[in-house]
mmCIF file of C-alpha atoms in Angstrom:
data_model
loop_
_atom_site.group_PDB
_atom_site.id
_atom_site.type_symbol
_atom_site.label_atom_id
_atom_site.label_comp_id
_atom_site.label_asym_id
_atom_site.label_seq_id
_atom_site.Cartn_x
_atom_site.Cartn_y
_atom_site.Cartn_z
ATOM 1 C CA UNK A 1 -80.567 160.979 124.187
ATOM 2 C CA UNK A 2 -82.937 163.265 122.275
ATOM 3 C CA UNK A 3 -84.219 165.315 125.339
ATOM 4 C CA UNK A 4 -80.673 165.554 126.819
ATOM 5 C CA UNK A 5 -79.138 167.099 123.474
ATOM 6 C CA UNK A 6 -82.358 169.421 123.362
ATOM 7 C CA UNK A 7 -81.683 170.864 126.718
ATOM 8 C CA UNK A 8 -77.893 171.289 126.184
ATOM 9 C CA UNK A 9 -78.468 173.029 122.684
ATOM 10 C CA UNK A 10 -81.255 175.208 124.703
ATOM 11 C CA UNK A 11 -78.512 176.314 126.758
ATOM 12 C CA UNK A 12 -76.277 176.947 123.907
ATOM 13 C CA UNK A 13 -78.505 178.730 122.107
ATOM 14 C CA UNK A 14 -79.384 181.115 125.049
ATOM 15 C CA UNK A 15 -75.458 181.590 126.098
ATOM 16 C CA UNK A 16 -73.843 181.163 122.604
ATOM 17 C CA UNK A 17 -76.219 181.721 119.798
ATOM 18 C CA UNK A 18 -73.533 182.984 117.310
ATOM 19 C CA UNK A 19 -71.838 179.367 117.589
ATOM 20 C CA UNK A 20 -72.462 176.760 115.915
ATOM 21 C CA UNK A 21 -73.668 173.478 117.207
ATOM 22 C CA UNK A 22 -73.201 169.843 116.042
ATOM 23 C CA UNK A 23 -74.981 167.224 118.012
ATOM 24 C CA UNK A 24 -75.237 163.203 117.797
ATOM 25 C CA UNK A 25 -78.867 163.192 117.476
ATOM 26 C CA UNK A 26 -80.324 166.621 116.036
ATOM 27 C CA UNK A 27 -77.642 166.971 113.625
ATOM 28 C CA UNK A 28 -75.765 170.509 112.928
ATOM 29 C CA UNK A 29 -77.096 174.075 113.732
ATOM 30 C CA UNK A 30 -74.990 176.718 111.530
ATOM 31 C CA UNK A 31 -73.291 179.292 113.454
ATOM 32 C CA UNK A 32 -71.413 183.045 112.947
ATOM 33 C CA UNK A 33 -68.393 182.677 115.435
ATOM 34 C CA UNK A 34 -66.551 180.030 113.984
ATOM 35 C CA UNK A 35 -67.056 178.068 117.409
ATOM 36 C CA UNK A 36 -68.730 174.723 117.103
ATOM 37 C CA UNK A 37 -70.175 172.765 120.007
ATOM 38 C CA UNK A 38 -69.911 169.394 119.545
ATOM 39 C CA UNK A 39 -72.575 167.169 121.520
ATOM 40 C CA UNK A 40 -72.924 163.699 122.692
ATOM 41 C CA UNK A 41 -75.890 163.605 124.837
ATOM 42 C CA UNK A 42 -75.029 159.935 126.316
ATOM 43 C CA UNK A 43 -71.988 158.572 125.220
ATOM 44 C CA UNK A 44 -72.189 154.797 125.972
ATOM 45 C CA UNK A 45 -75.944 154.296 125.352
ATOM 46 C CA UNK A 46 -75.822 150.545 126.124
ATOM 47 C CA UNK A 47 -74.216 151.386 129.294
ATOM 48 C CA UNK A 48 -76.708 153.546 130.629
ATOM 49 C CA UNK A 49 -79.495 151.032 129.429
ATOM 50 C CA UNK A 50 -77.978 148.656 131.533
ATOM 51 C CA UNK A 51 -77.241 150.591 134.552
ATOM 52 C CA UNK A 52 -73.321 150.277 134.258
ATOM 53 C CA UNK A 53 -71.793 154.054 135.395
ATOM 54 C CA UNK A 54 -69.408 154.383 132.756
ATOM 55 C CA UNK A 55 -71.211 156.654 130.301
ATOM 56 C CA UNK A 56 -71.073 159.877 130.006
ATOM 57 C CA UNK A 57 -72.302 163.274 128.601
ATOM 58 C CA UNK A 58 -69.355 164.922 126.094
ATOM 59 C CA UNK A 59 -69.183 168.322 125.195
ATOM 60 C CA UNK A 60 -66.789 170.088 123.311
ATOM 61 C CA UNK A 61 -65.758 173.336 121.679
ATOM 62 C CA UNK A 62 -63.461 172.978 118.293
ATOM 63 C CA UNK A 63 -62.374 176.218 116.312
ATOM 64 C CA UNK A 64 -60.891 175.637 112.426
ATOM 65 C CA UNK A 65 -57.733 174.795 114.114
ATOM 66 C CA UNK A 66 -59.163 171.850 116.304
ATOM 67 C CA UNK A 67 -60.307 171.240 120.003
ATOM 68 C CA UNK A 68 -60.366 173.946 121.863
ATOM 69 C CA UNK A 69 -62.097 172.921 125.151
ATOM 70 C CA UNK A 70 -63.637 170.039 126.292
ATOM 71 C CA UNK A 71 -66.204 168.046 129.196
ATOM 72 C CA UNK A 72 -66.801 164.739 130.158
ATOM 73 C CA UNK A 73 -69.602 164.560 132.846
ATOM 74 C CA UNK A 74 -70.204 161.264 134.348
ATOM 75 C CA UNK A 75 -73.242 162.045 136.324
ATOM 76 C CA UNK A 76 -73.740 158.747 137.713
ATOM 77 C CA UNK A 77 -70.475 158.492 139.940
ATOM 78 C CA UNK A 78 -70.118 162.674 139.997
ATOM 79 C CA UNK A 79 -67.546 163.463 138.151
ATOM 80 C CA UNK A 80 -66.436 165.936 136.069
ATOM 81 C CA UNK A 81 -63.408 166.234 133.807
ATOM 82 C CA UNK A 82 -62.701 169.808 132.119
ATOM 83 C CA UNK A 83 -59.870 170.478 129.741
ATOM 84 C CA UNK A 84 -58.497 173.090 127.510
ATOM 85 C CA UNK A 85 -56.702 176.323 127.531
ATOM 86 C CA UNK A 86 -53.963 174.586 129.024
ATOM 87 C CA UNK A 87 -55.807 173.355 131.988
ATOM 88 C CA UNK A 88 -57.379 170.048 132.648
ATOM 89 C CA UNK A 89 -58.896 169.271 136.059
ATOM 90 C CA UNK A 90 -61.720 166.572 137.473
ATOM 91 C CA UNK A 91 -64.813 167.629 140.153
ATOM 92 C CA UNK A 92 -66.197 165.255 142.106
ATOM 93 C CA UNK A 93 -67.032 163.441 145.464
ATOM 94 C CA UNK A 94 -62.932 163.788 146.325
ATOM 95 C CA UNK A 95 -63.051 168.055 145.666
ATOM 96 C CA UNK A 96 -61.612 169.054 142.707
ATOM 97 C CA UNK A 97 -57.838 167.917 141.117
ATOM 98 C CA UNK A 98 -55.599 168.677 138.464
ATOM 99 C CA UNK A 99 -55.846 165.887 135.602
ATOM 100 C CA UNK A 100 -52.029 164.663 134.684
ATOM 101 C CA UNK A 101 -51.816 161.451 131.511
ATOM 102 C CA UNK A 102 -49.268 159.243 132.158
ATOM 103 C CA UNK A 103 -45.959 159.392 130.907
ATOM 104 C CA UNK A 104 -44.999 157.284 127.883
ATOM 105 C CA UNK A 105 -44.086 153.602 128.616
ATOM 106 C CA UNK A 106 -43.500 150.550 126.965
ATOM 107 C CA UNK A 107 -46.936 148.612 125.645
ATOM 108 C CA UNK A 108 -45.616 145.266 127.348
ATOM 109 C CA UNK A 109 -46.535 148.138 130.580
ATOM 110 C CA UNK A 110 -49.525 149.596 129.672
ATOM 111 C CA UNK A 111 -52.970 148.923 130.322
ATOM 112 C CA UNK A 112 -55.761 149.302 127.615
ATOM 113 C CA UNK A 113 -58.791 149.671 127.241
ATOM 114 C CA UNK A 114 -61.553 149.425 124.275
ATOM 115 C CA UNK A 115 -65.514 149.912 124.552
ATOM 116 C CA UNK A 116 -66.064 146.593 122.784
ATOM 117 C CA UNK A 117 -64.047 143.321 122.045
ATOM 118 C CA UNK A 118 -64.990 143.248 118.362
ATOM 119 C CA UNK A 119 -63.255 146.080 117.232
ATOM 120 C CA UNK A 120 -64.270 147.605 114.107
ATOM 121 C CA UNK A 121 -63.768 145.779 110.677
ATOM 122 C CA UNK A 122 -62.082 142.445 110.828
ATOM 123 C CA UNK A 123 -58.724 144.016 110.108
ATOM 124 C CA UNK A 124 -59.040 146.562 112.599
ATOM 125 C CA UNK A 125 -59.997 143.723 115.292
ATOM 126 C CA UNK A 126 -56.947 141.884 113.866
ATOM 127 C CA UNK A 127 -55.223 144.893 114.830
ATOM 128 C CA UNK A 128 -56.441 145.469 118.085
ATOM 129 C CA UNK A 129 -55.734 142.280 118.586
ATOM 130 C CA UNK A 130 -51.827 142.243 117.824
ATOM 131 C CA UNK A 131 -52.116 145.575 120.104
ATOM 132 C CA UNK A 132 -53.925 143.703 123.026
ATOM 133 C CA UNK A 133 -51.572 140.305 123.250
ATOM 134 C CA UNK A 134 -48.455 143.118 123.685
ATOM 135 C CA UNK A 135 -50.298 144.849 126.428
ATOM 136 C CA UNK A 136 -50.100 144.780 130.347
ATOM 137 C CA UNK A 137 -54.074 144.649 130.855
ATOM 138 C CA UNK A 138 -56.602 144.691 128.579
ATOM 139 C CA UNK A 139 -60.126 146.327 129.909
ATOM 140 C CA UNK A 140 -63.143 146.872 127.839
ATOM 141 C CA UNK A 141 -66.633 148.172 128.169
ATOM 142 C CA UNK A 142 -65.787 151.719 129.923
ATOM 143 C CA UNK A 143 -67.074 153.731 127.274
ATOM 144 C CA UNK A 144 -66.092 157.924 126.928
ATOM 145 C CA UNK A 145 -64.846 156.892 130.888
ATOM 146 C CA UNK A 146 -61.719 154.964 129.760
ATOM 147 C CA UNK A 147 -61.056 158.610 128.144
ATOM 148 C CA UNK A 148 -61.124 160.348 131.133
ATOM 149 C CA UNK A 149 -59.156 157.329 132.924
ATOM 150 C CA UNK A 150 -56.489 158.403 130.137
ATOM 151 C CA UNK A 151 -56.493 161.864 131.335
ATOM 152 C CA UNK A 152 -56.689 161.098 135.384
ATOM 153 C CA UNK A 153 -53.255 158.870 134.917
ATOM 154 C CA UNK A 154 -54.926 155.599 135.183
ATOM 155 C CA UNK A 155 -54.809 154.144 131.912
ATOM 156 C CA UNK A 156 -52.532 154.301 128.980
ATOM 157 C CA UNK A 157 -54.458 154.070 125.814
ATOM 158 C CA UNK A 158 -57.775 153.325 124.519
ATOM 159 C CA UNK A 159 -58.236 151.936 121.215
ATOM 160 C CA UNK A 160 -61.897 152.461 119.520
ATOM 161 C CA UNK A 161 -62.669 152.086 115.582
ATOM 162 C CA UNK A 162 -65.544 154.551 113.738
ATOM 163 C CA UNK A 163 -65.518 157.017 116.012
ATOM 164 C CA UNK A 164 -67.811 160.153 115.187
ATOM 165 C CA UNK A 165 -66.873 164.286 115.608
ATOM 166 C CA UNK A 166 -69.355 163.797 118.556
ATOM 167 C CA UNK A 167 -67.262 161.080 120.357
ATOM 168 C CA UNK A 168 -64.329 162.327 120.822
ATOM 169 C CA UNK A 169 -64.202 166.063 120.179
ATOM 170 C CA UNK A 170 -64.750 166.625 124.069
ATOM 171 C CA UNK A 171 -62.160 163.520 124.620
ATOM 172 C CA UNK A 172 -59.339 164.915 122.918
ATOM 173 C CA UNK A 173 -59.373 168.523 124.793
ATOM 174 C CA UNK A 174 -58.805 166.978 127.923
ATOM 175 C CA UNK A 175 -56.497 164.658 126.985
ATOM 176 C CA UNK A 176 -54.331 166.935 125.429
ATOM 177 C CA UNK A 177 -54.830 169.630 128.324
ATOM 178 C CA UNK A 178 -53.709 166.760 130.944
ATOM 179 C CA UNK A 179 -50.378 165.812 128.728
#
């Protein structure tokens, strides 16, 4: 985690050194721009311990009015989802393809998915829960990927508890950029 945040701020700091940077594991770097680059070196640490292809590194770029643009790389399968500025695409094995979220549908049709099956404090599991028994399919363990199944169509909604800036500022760009 450590030496994959310290060559992304590297980079950062050569390209962008008037922006700010706040990463999982080194913490903030103050900035001139009034750009941040948000940083999660491996989102989905357990999943990457244990070989499972779901994690991912997330970067994003917030302004003071919010995201701005964001990447999910999944370097294990190849993939990469980009979003913001009113564009969100995915590279990989397949070429390269415009990202597109579903369009809204009833829960008893959706499918869902969640990192872990304890989620959160007891009343947000209890939550999740009422949530999960409503649902179409209920997935769990795909980590930032579930985002970027979100994005790519594929999934309707993915519920997490104590998220960080980190996890999710890169999520929510392209997200938003595919609908």
């Amino acid at each position: 985690d450590r030496a994959a945040e310290d060559a992304v701020r590297a980079l950062l700091a050569s390209e962008r050194p008037q922006d700010a940077i706040l990463g999982e594991e080194r913490g903030a770097r103050v900035g001139t721009s009034g750009l941040t680059w948000i940083v999660d070196p491996i989102d989905g640490t357990r999943s990457f311990l244990s070989g499972m292809p779901t994690w991912g590194v997330l970067i994003g770029l917030v302004d003071a009015e919010g995201a701005v643009l964001g990447v999910v790389d999944q370097p294990y399968i190849g993939e990469r989802f980009r979003g913001g500025l009113g564009r969100a695409e995915v590279s990989g094995p397949l070429g390269t393809v415009a990202l597109r979220a579903r369009a809204p549908r009833p829960l008893a049709q959706a499918i869902l998915f969640t990192t872990f099956p304890e989620v959160g404090t007891p009343a947000e599991g209890a939550a999740f829960a009422r949530v999960a028994a409503r649902a179409r399919l209920v997935r769990y363990g795909a980590d930032c990927y579930a985002y970027a199944l979100v994005a790519a169509g594929h999934v309707d909604l993915v519920i997490e508890a104590g998220l960080q800036a980190y996890d999710v500022a890169a999520l929510v760009s392209v997200i938003e950029a595919a609908g």
